[in-house]
Amino acid sequence: MALATRTGRRPSMARTVWNSTLGKKTVMAVSGLIMLLYLVVHMIGNLKIFFGAGEFDHYAHWLRTVGEPFMHYEWTLWLVRIVLVAAVVAHAVSAYQLSRRDIRARPSKYVHKKPRASYATRTMRWGGVILGLFIVWHILDLTTGTVHPGFRPGHPYQNVVDTFSTWYGNVIYIVAVLALGLHVRHGFWSAAQTLGAGSRTRDRALKTVADVLALLLTAGFIAVPVGVMTGVVS
């Protein structure tokens, strides 16, 4: 009301929705599902490394030529990147603002302790920080090569093998993937509740889907460094 008085006009519908708790939760849910879809596709693409350097390098090249000749070289890839960046930013901002709103709503400690939450629920916040830092490292490692000694542009297979031939490359990646699994397990179910898909009869099925998704993504992503460490991929 004060805002409308000062500016002489009412806040826009988008602003009103964004300022509401439900609006922020909806943005968080939709952006999370966009990232989840990307992760599933990305994991499937990563597993092509088990078919050899030729197959994997061809796949990496194909990502840059999708949509040609209508789309210019790498335009589709950059479009996907822009959507992902927007989703990550929207997800992080809404999560942070919801967290701050929750803290302000309960400035003093509860007299009685709340029921113990699941491990995934209690680690969502630091798990999100780990994933954010990992995304930056992952880009600098395998996209730009900034932190990757011996990085060879145009040779993704060899770059991946080089990364997972180092102990720190494996530790960073595996810790991030484990955090991802916990994040997906809790986040998928929460998104379903926010978007109205949850109910008493469907909750068990949704939790099962969340568990399966988290397990498949964790196993699929970890398979690559394990493959390099065991010599299956070399």
PDB file of C-alpha atoms in Angstrom:
ATOM      1  CA  MET A   1       0.000   0.000   0.000  1.00  0.00           C
ATOM      2  CA  ALA A   2       2.851   2.357   0.904  1.00  0.00           C
ATOM      3  CA  LEU A   3       4.551   1.606  -2.386  1.00  0.00           C
ATOM      4  CA  ALA A   4       1.399   2.460  -4.322  1.00  0.00           C
ATOM      5  CA  THR A   5       1.108   5.748  -2.420  1.00  0.00           C
ATOM      6  CA  ARG A   6       4.709   6.819  -3.026  1.00  0.00           C
ATOM      7  CA  THR A   7       4.791   5.981  -6.726  1.00  0.00           C
ATOM      8  CA  GLY A   8       1.170   6.711  -7.550  1.00  0.00           C
ATOM      9  CA  ARG A   9       0.592   3.287  -9.030  1.00  0.00           C
ATOM     10  CA  ARG A  10       0.112  -0.271  -7.862  1.00  0.00           C
ATOM     11  CA  PRO A  11       2.935  -2.834  -8.089  1.00  0.00           C
ATOM     12  CA  SER A  12       2.823  -4.996 -11.197  1.00  0.00           C
ATOM     13  CA  MET A  13       1.332  -8.492 -11.061  1.00  0.00           C
ATOM     14  CA  ALA A  14       4.791 -10.019 -11.534  1.00  0.00           C
ATOM     15  CA  ARG A  15       6.172  -7.949  -8.645  1.00  0.00           C
ATOM     16  CA  THR A  16       3.264  -8.909  -6.414  1.00  0.00           C
ATOM     17  CA  VAL A  17       3.729 -12.598  -7.168  1.00  0.00           C
ATOM     18  CA  TRP A  18       7.495 -12.399  -6.643  1.00  0.00           C
ATOM     19  CA  ASN A  19       7.069 -10.629  -3.278  1.00  0.00           C
ATOM     20  CA  SER A  20       4.822 -13.406  -1.976  1.00  0.00           C
ATOM     21  CA  THR A  21       6.201 -16.511  -0.287  1.00  0.00           C
ATOM     22  CA  LEU A  22       4.208 -18.743  -2.640  1.00  0.00           C
ATOM     23  CA  GLY A  23       5.567 -16.845  -5.639  1.00  0.00           C
ATOM     24  CA  LYS A  24       9.173 -17.355  -4.531  1.00  0.00           C
ATOM     25  CA  LYS A  25       8.521 -21.043  -3.840  1.00  0.00           C
ATOM     26  CA  THR A  26       6.983 -21.412  -7.306  1.00  0.00           C
ATOM     27  CA  VAL A  27       9.991 -19.737  -8.958  1.00  0.00           C
ATOM     28  CA  MET A  28      12.251 -22.035  -6.956  1.00  0.00           C
ATOM     29  CA  ALA A  29      10.258 -25.107  -7.989  1.00  0.00           C
ATOM     30  CA  VAL A  30      10.079 -24.284 -11.716  1.00  0.00           C
ATOM     31  CA  SER A  31      13.753 -23.280 -11.940  1.00  0.00           C
ATOM     32  CA  GLY A  32      14.687 -26.449 -10.066  1.00  0.00           C
ATOM     33  CA  LEU A  33      12.753 -28.634 -12.510  1.00  0.00           C
ATOM     34  CA  ILE A  34      14.455 -26.892 -15.454  1.00  0.00           C
ATOM     35  CA  MET A  35      17.847 -27.700 -13.947  1.00  0.00           C
ATOM     36  CA  LEU A  36      16.766 -31.256 -13.179  1.00  0.00           C
ATOM     37  CA  LEU A  37      15.796 -31.824 -16.829  1.00  0.00           C
ATOM     38  CA  TYR A  38      19.201 -30.509 -17.882  1.00  0.00           C
ATOM     39  CA  LEU A  39      20.960 -32.792 -15.399  1.00  0.00           C
ATOM     40  CA  VAL A  40      19.216 -35.888 -16.751  1.00  0.00           C
ATOM     41  CA  VAL A  41      20.202 -35.007 -20.330  1.00  0.00           C
ATOM     42  CA  HIS A  42      23.737 -34.048 -19.247  1.00  0.00           C
ATOM     43  CA  MET A  43      24.205 -37.325 -17.389  1.00  0.00           C
ATOM     44  CA  ILE A  44      23.107 -39.365 -20.423  1.00  0.00           C
ATOM     45  CA  GLY A  45      25.530 -37.415 -22.586  1.00  0.00           C
ATOM     46  CA  ASN A  46      28.362 -37.971 -20.094  1.00  0.00           C
ATOM     47  CA  LEU A  47      27.874 -41.731 -20.241  1.00  0.00           C
ATOM     48  CA  LYS A  48      28.841 -41.659 -23.918  1.00  0.00           C
ATOM     49  CA  ILE A  49      32.426 -41.514 -22.693  1.00  0.00           C
ATOM     50  CA  PHE A  50      32.237 -45.293 -22.157  1.00  0.00           C
ATOM     51  CA  PHE A  51      31.885 -45.739 -25.940  1.00  0.00           C
ATOM     52  CA  GLY A  52      35.308 -44.250 -26.611  1.00  0.00           C
ATOM     53  CA  ALA A  53      36.973 -40.984 -27.534  1.00  0.00           C
ATOM     54  CA  GLY A  54      35.480 -40.814 -31.027  1.00  0.00           C
ATOM     55  CA  GLU A  55      31.897 -41.170 -29.811  1.00  0.00           C
ATOM     56  CA  PHE A  56      32.331 -38.707 -26.940  1.00  0.00           C
ATOM     57  CA  ASP A  57      34.155 -36.057 -28.967  1.00  0.00           C
ATOM     58  CA  HIS A  58      31.558 -36.350 -31.746  1.00  0.00           C
ATOM     59  CA  TYR A  59      28.790 -35.804 -29.178  1.00  0.00           C
ATOM     60  CA  ALA A  60      30.573 -32.706 -27.826  1.00  0.00           C
ATOM     61  CA  HIS A  61      30.880 -31.342 -31.367  1.00  0.00           C
ATOM     62  CA  TRP A  62      27.218 -32.097 -32.076  1.00  0.00           C
ATOM     63  CA  LEU A  63      26.193 -29.950 -29.084  1.00  0.00           C
ATOM     64  CA  ARG A  64      27.744 -26.975 -30.878  1.00  0.00           C
ATOM     65  CA  THR A  65      26.025 -27.620 -34.200  1.00  0.00           C
ATOM     66  CA  VAL A  66      22.479 -28.379 -32.996  1.00  0.00           C
ATOM     67  CA  GLY A  67      19.962 -26.499 -35.114  1.00  0.00           C
ATOM     68  CA  GLU A  68      22.266 -25.779 -38.059  1.00  0.00           C
ATOM     69  CA  PRO A  69      21.866 -24.329 -40.600  1.00  0.00           C
ATOM     70  CA  PHE A  70      18.924 -22.401 -39.115  1.00  0.00           C
ATOM     71  CA  MET A  71      20.933 -21.700 -35.949  1.00  0.00           C
ATOM     72  CA  HIS A  72      24.499 -20.485 -36.251  1.00  0.00           C
ATOM     73  CA  TYR A  73      27.389 -22.501 -34.765  1.00  0.00           C
ATOM     74  CA  GLU A  74      26.983 -22.715 -30.933  1.00  0.00           C
ATOM     75  CA  TRP A  75      23.845 -20.521 -30.893  1.00  0.00           C
ATOM     76  CA  THR A  76      21.655 -23.326 -29.539  1.00  0.00           C
ATOM     77  CA  LEU A  77      24.280 -24.205 -26.944  1.00  0.00           C
ATOM     78  CA  TRP A  78      24.476 -20.582 -25.799  1.00  0.00           C
ATOM     79  CA  LEU A  79      20.687 -20.395 -25.648  1.00  0.00           C
ATOM     80  CA  VAL A  80      20.674 -23.413 -23.322  1.00  0.00           C
ATOM     81  CA  ARG A  81      23.419 -21.815 -21.223  1.00  0.00           C
ATOM     82  CA  ILE A  82      21.448 -18.572 -20.873  1.00  0.00           C
ATOM     83  CA  VAL A  83      18.332 -20.457 -19.761  1.00  0.00           C
ATOM     84  CA  LEU A  84      20.402 -22.435 -17.250  1.00  0.00           C
ATOM     85  CA  VAL A  85      22.094 -19.333 -15.844  1.00  0.00           C
ATOM     86  CA  ALA A  86      18.688 -17.676 -15.454  1.00  0.00           C
ATOM     87  CA  ALA A  87      17.360 -20.800 -13.702  1.00  0.00           C
ATOM     88  CA  VAL A  88      20.365 -21.000 -11.361  1.00  0.00           C
ATOM     89  CA  VAL A  89      20.135 -17.304 -10.444  1.00  0.00           C
ATOM     90  CA  ALA A  90      16.358 -17.460  -9.917  1.00  0.00           C
ATOM     91  CA  HIS A  91      16.725 -20.610  -7.806  1.00  0.00           C
ATOM     92  CA  ALA A  92      19.519 -19.187  -5.655  1.00  0.00           C
ATOM     93  CA  VAL A  93      17.904 -15.777  -5.129  1.00  0.00           C
ATOM     94  CA  SER A  94      14.504 -17.220  -4.229  1.00  0.00           C
ATOM     95  CA  ALA A  95      16.120 -19.758  -1.869  1.00  0.00           C
ATOM     96  CA  TYR A  96      18.154 -17.045  -0.136  1.00  0.00           C
ATOM     97  CA  GLN A  97      15.207 -14.684   0.238  1.00  0.00           C
ATOM     98  CA  LEU A  98      12.953 -17.439   1.549  1.00  0.00           C
ATOM     99  CA  SER A  99      15.636 -18.388   4.054  1.00  0.00           C
ATOM    100  CA  ARG A 100      15.983 -14.789   5.256  1.00  0.00           C
ATOM    101  CA  ARG A 101      12.199 -14.452   5.487  1.00  0.00           C
ATOM    102  CA  ASP A 102      12.020 -17.623   7.560  1.00  0.00           C
ATOM    103  CA  ILE A 103      14.733 -16.350   9.926  1.00  0.00           C
ATOM    104  CA  ARG A 104      12.975 -12.996  10.390  1.00  0.00           C
ATOM    105  CA  ALA A 105       9.702 -14.782  11.140  1.00  0.00           C
ATOM    106  CA  ARG A 106      11.280 -16.592  14.124  1.00  0.00           C
ATOM    107  CA  PRO A 107      13.897 -14.320  15.695  1.00  0.00           C
ATOM    108  CA  SER A 108      14.037 -16.316  18.928  1.00  0.00           C
ATOM    109  CA  LYS A 109      14.692 -20.002  19.392  1.00  0.00           C
ATOM    110  CA  TYR A 110      11.762 -22.340  19.738  1.00  0.00           C
ATOM    111  CA  VAL A 111      10.892 -23.327  23.311  1.00  0.00           C
ATOM    112  CA  HIS A 112      10.366 -26.896  22.161  1.00  0.00           C
ATOM    113  CA  LYS A 113      12.615 -28.447  19.579  1.00  0.00           C
ATOM    114  CA  LYS A 114      11.012 -29.166  16.231  1.00  0.00           C
ATOM    115  CA  PRO A 115      10.878 -32.795  15.035  1.00  0.00           C
ATOM    116  CA  ARG A 116      14.213 -33.909  13.631  1.00  0.00           C
ATOM    117  CA  ALA A 117      14.254 -33.275   9.875  1.00  0.00           C
ATOM    118  CA  SER A 118      15.727 -35.673   7.351  1.00  0.00           C
ATOM    119  CA  TYR A 119      19.440 -35.433   6.566  1.00  0.00           C
ATOM    120  CA  ALA A 120      18.658 -34.139   3.068  1.00  0.00           C
ATOM    121  CA  THR A 121      16.399 -31.400   4.441  1.00  0.00           C
ATOM    122  CA  ARG A 122      18.965 -30.225   6.986  1.00  0.00           C
ATOM    123  CA  THR A 123      21.720 -30.068   4.379  1.00  0.00           C
ATOM    124  CA  MET A 124      19.813 -28.305   1.565  1.00  0.00           C
ATOM    125  CA  ARG A 125      21.409 -24.941   2.316  1.00  0.00           C
ATOM    126  CA  TRP A 126      25.047 -25.947   2.502  1.00  0.00           C
ATOM    127  CA  GLY A 127      24.443 -28.431  -0.303  1.00  0.00           C
ATOM    128  CA  GLY A 128      23.282 -25.559  -2.500  1.00  0.00           C
ATOM    129  CA  VAL A 129      26.440 -23.587  -1.664  1.00  0.00           C
ATOM    130  CA  ILE A 130      28.615 -26.597  -2.548  1.00  0.00           C
ATOM    131  CA  LEU A 131      26.821 -27.002  -5.873  1.00  0.00           C
ATOM    132  CA  GLY A 132      27.167 -23.302  -6.668  1.00  0.00           C
ATOM    133  CA  LEU A 133      30.907 -23.384  -6.039  1.00  0.00           C
ATOM    134  CA  PHE A 134      31.221 -26.626  -8.007  1.00  0.00           C
ATOM    135  CA  ILE A 135      29.482 -25.144 -11.057  1.00  0.00           C
ATOM    136  CA  VAL A 136      32.077 -22.360 -11.134  1.00  0.00           C
ATOM    137  CA  TRP A 137      34.958 -24.827 -10.766  1.00  0.00           C
ATOM    138  CA  HIS A 138      33.475 -27.222 -13.345  1.00  0.00           C
ATOM    139  CA  ILE A 139      33.213 -24.457 -15.949  1.00  0.00           C
ATOM    140  CA  LEU A 140      36.762 -23.256 -15.270  1.00  0.00           C
ATOM    141  CA  ASP A 141      37.992 -26.836 -15.454  1.00  0.00           C
ATOM    142  CA  LEU A 142      36.293 -28.400 -18.473  1.00  0.00           C
ATOM    143  CA  THR A 143      34.826 -25.468 -20.409  1.00  0.00           C
ATOM    144  CA  THR A 144      37.407 -22.690 -20.292  1.00  0.00           C
ATOM    145  CA  GLY A 145      40.358 -24.753 -19.043  1.00  0.00           C
ATOM    146  CA  THR A 146      41.397 -21.925 -16.707  1.00  0.00           C
ATOM    147  CA  VAL A 147      42.214 -24.253 -13.779  1.00  0.00           C
ATOM    148  CA  HIS A 148      43.072 -27.244 -15.950  1.00  0.00           C
ATOM    149  CA  PRO A 149      46.793 -27.651 -16.719  1.00  0.00           C
ATOM    150  CA  GLY A 150      47.247 -29.170 -20.161  1.00  0.00           C
ATOM    151  CA  PHE A 151      43.684 -28.348 -21.252  1.00  0.00           C
ATOM    152  CA  ARG A 152      43.229 -29.056 -24.975  1.00  0.00           C
ATOM    153  CA  PRO A 153      40.357 -27.187 -26.695  1.00  0.00           C
ATOM    154  CA  GLY A 154      38.373 -29.503 -28.964  1.00  0.00           C
ATOM    155  CA  HIS A 155      39.454 -32.662 -27.104  1.00  0.00           C
ATOM    156  CA  PRO A 156      36.764 -33.152 -24.407  1.00  0.00           C
ATOM    157  CA  TYR A 157      37.437 -36.873 -23.943  1.00  0.00           C
ATOM    158  CA  GLN A 158      41.089 -36.328 -23.087  1.00  0.00           C
ATOM    159  CA  ASN A 159      40.256 -33.348 -20.874  1.00  0.00           C
ATOM    160  CA  VAL A 160      37.799 -35.437 -18.855  1.00  0.00           C
ATOM    161  CA  VAL A 161      40.324 -38.253 -18.467  1.00  0.00           C
ATOM    162  CA  ASP A 162      42.979 -35.748 -17.349  1.00  0.00           C
ATOM    163  CA  THR A 163      40.652 -34.246 -14.722  1.00  0.00           C
ATOM    164  CA  PHE A 164      39.742 -37.578 -13.195  1.00  0.00           C
ATOM    165  CA  SER A 165      43.336 -38.767 -13.238  1.00  0.00           C
ATOM    166  CA  THR A 166      43.994 -36.387 -10.319  1.00  0.00           C
ATOM    167  CA  TRP A 167      42.926 -37.088  -6.740  1.00  0.00           C
ATOM    168  CA  TYR A 168      41.564 -33.581  -6.186  1.00  0.00           C
ATOM    169  CA  GLY A 169      39.525 -33.695  -9.408  1.00  0.00           C
ATOM    170  CA  ASN A 170      37.812 -36.860  -8.196  1.00  0.00           C
ATOM    171  CA  VAL A 171      37.242 -35.581  -4.648  1.00  0.00           C
ATOM    172  CA  ILE A 172      35.709 -32.282  -5.793  1.00  0.00           C
ATOM    173  CA  TYR A 173      33.461 -33.978  -8.346  1.00  0.00           C
ATOM    174  CA  ILE A 174      32.268 -36.846  -6.137  1.00  0.00           C
ATOM    175  CA  VAL A 175      31.529 -34.596  -3.142  1.00  0.00           C
ATOM    176  CA  ALA A 176      29.510 -32.288  -5.418  1.00  0.00           C
ATOM    177  CA  VAL A 177      27.589 -35.206  -6.938  1.00  0.00           C
ATOM    178  CA  LEU A 178      26.705 -36.577  -3.494  1.00  0.00           C
ATOM    179  CA  ALA A 179      25.432 -33.111  -2.515  1.00  0.00           C
ATOM    180  CA  LEU A 180      23.471 -33.057  -5.772  1.00  0.00           C
ATOM    181  CA  GLY A 181      21.817 -36.364  -4.966  1.00  0.00           C
ATOM    182  CA  LEU A 182      20.613 -35.098  -1.587  1.00  0.00           C
ATOM    183  CA  HIS A 183      19.462 -31.833  -3.163  1.00  0.00           C
ATOM    184  CA  VAL A 184      17.452 -33.602  -5.870  1.00  0.00           C
ATOM    185  CA  ARG A 185      15.949 -36.079  -3.390  1.00  0.00           C
ATOM    186  CA  HIS A 186      14.447 -33.346  -1.251  1.00  0.00           C
ATOM    187  CA  GLY A 187      13.996 -30.700  -3.947  1.00  0.00           C
ATOM    188  CA  PHE A 188      11.920 -32.817  -6.347  1.00  0.00           C
ATOM    189  CA  TRP A 189       9.392 -33.702  -3.661  1.00  0.00           C
ATOM    190  CA  SER A 190       9.255 -30.085  -2.434  1.00  0.00           C
ATOM    191  CA  ALA A 191       8.716 -28.803  -5.980  1.00  0.00           C
ATOM    192  CA  ALA A 192       5.862 -31.260  -6.476  1.00  0.00           C
ATOM    193  CA  GLN A 193       4.194 -29.996  -3.282  1.00  0.00           C
ATOM    194  CA  THR A 194       4.617 -26.346  -4.315  1.00  0.00           C
ATOM    195  CA  LEU A 195       3.167 -26.946  -7.787  1.00  0.00           C
ATOM    196  CA  GLY A 196       0.158 -28.798  -6.382  1.00  0.00           C
ATOM    197  CA  ALA A 197       1.106 -32.303  -7.530  1.00  0.00           C
ATOM    198  CA  GLY A 198       1.294 -33.696  -4.022  1.00  0.00           C
ATOM    199  CA  SER A 199      -1.537 -35.332  -2.104  1.00  0.00           C
ATOM    200  CA  ARG A 200      -2.006 -37.996   0.545  1.00  0.00           C
ATOM    201  CA  THR A 201      -2.362 -40.685  -2.090  1.00  0.00           C
ATOM    202  CA  ARG A 202       0.523 -39.455  -4.269  1.00  0.00           C
ATOM    203  CA  ASP A 203       3.094 -38.484  -1.635  1.00  0.00           C
ATOM    204  CA  ARG A 204       4.560 -41.970  -1.347  1.00  0.00           C
ATOM    205  CA  ALA A 205       4.889 -42.303  -5.131  1.00  0.00           C
ATOM    206  CA  LEU A 206       6.489 -38.845  -5.403  1.00  0.00           C
ATOM    207  CA  LYS A 207       9.012 -39.668  -2.691  1.00  0.00           C
ATOM    208  CA  THR A 208       9.861 -42.901  -4.492  1.00  0.00           C
ATOM    209  CA  VAL A 209      10.378 -41.016  -7.766  1.00  0.00           C
ATOM    210  CA  ALA A 210      12.575 -38.499  -5.931  1.00  0.00           C
ATOM    211  CA  ASP A 211      14.668 -41.311  -4.420  1.00  0.00           C
ATOM    212  CA  VAL A 212      15.057 -43.075  -7.779  1.00  0.00           C
ATOM    213  CA  LEU A 213      15.984 -39.856  -9.596  1.00  0.00           C
ATOM    214  CA  ALA A 214      18.548 -38.951  -6.957  1.00  0.00           C
ATOM    215  CA  LEU A 215      20.050 -42.447  -7.047  1.00  0.00           C
ATOM    216  CA  LEU A 216      20.222 -42.604 -10.850  1.00  0.00           C
ATOM    217  CA  LEU A 217      21.779 -39.139 -11.173  1.00  0.00           C
ATOM    218  CA  THR A 218      24.316 -39.839  -8.431  1.00  0.00           C
ATOM    219  CA  ALA A 219      25.304 -43.198  -9.887  1.00  0.00           C
ATOM    220  CA  GLY A 220      25.343 -41.894 -13.462  1.00  0.00           C
ATOM    221  CA  PHE A 221      27.581 -38.915 -12.749  1.00  0.00           C
ATOM    222  CA  ILE A 222      29.940 -40.812 -10.420  1.00  0.00           C
ATOM    223  CA  ALA A 223      30.320 -43.580 -13.019  1.00  0.00           C
ATOM    224  CA  VAL A 224      32.593 -41.335 -15.121  1.00  0.00           C
ATOM    225  CA  PRO A 225      35.343 -40.642 -12.521  1.00  0.00           C
ATOM    226  CA  VAL A 226      35.078 -44.248 -11.320  1.00  0.00           C
ATOM    227  CA  GLY A 227      35.523 -45.390 -14.923  1.00  0.00           C
ATOM    228  CA  VAL A 228      38.687 -43.319 -15.251  1.00  0.00           C
ATOM    229  CA  MET A 229      40.057 -44.420 -11.859  1.00  0.00           C
ATOM    230  CA  THR A 230      39.530 -48.103 -12.667  1.00  0.00           C
ATOM    231  CA  GLY A 231      40.987 -47.827 -16.170  1.00  0.00           C
ATOM    232  CA  VAL A 232      37.716 -48.620 -17.947  1.00  0.00           C
ATOM    233  CA  VAL A 233      37.980 -45.157 -19.481  1.00  0.00           C
ATOM    234  CA  SER A 234      41.524 -44.220 -20.479  1.00  0.00           C
TER     235      SER A 234
END
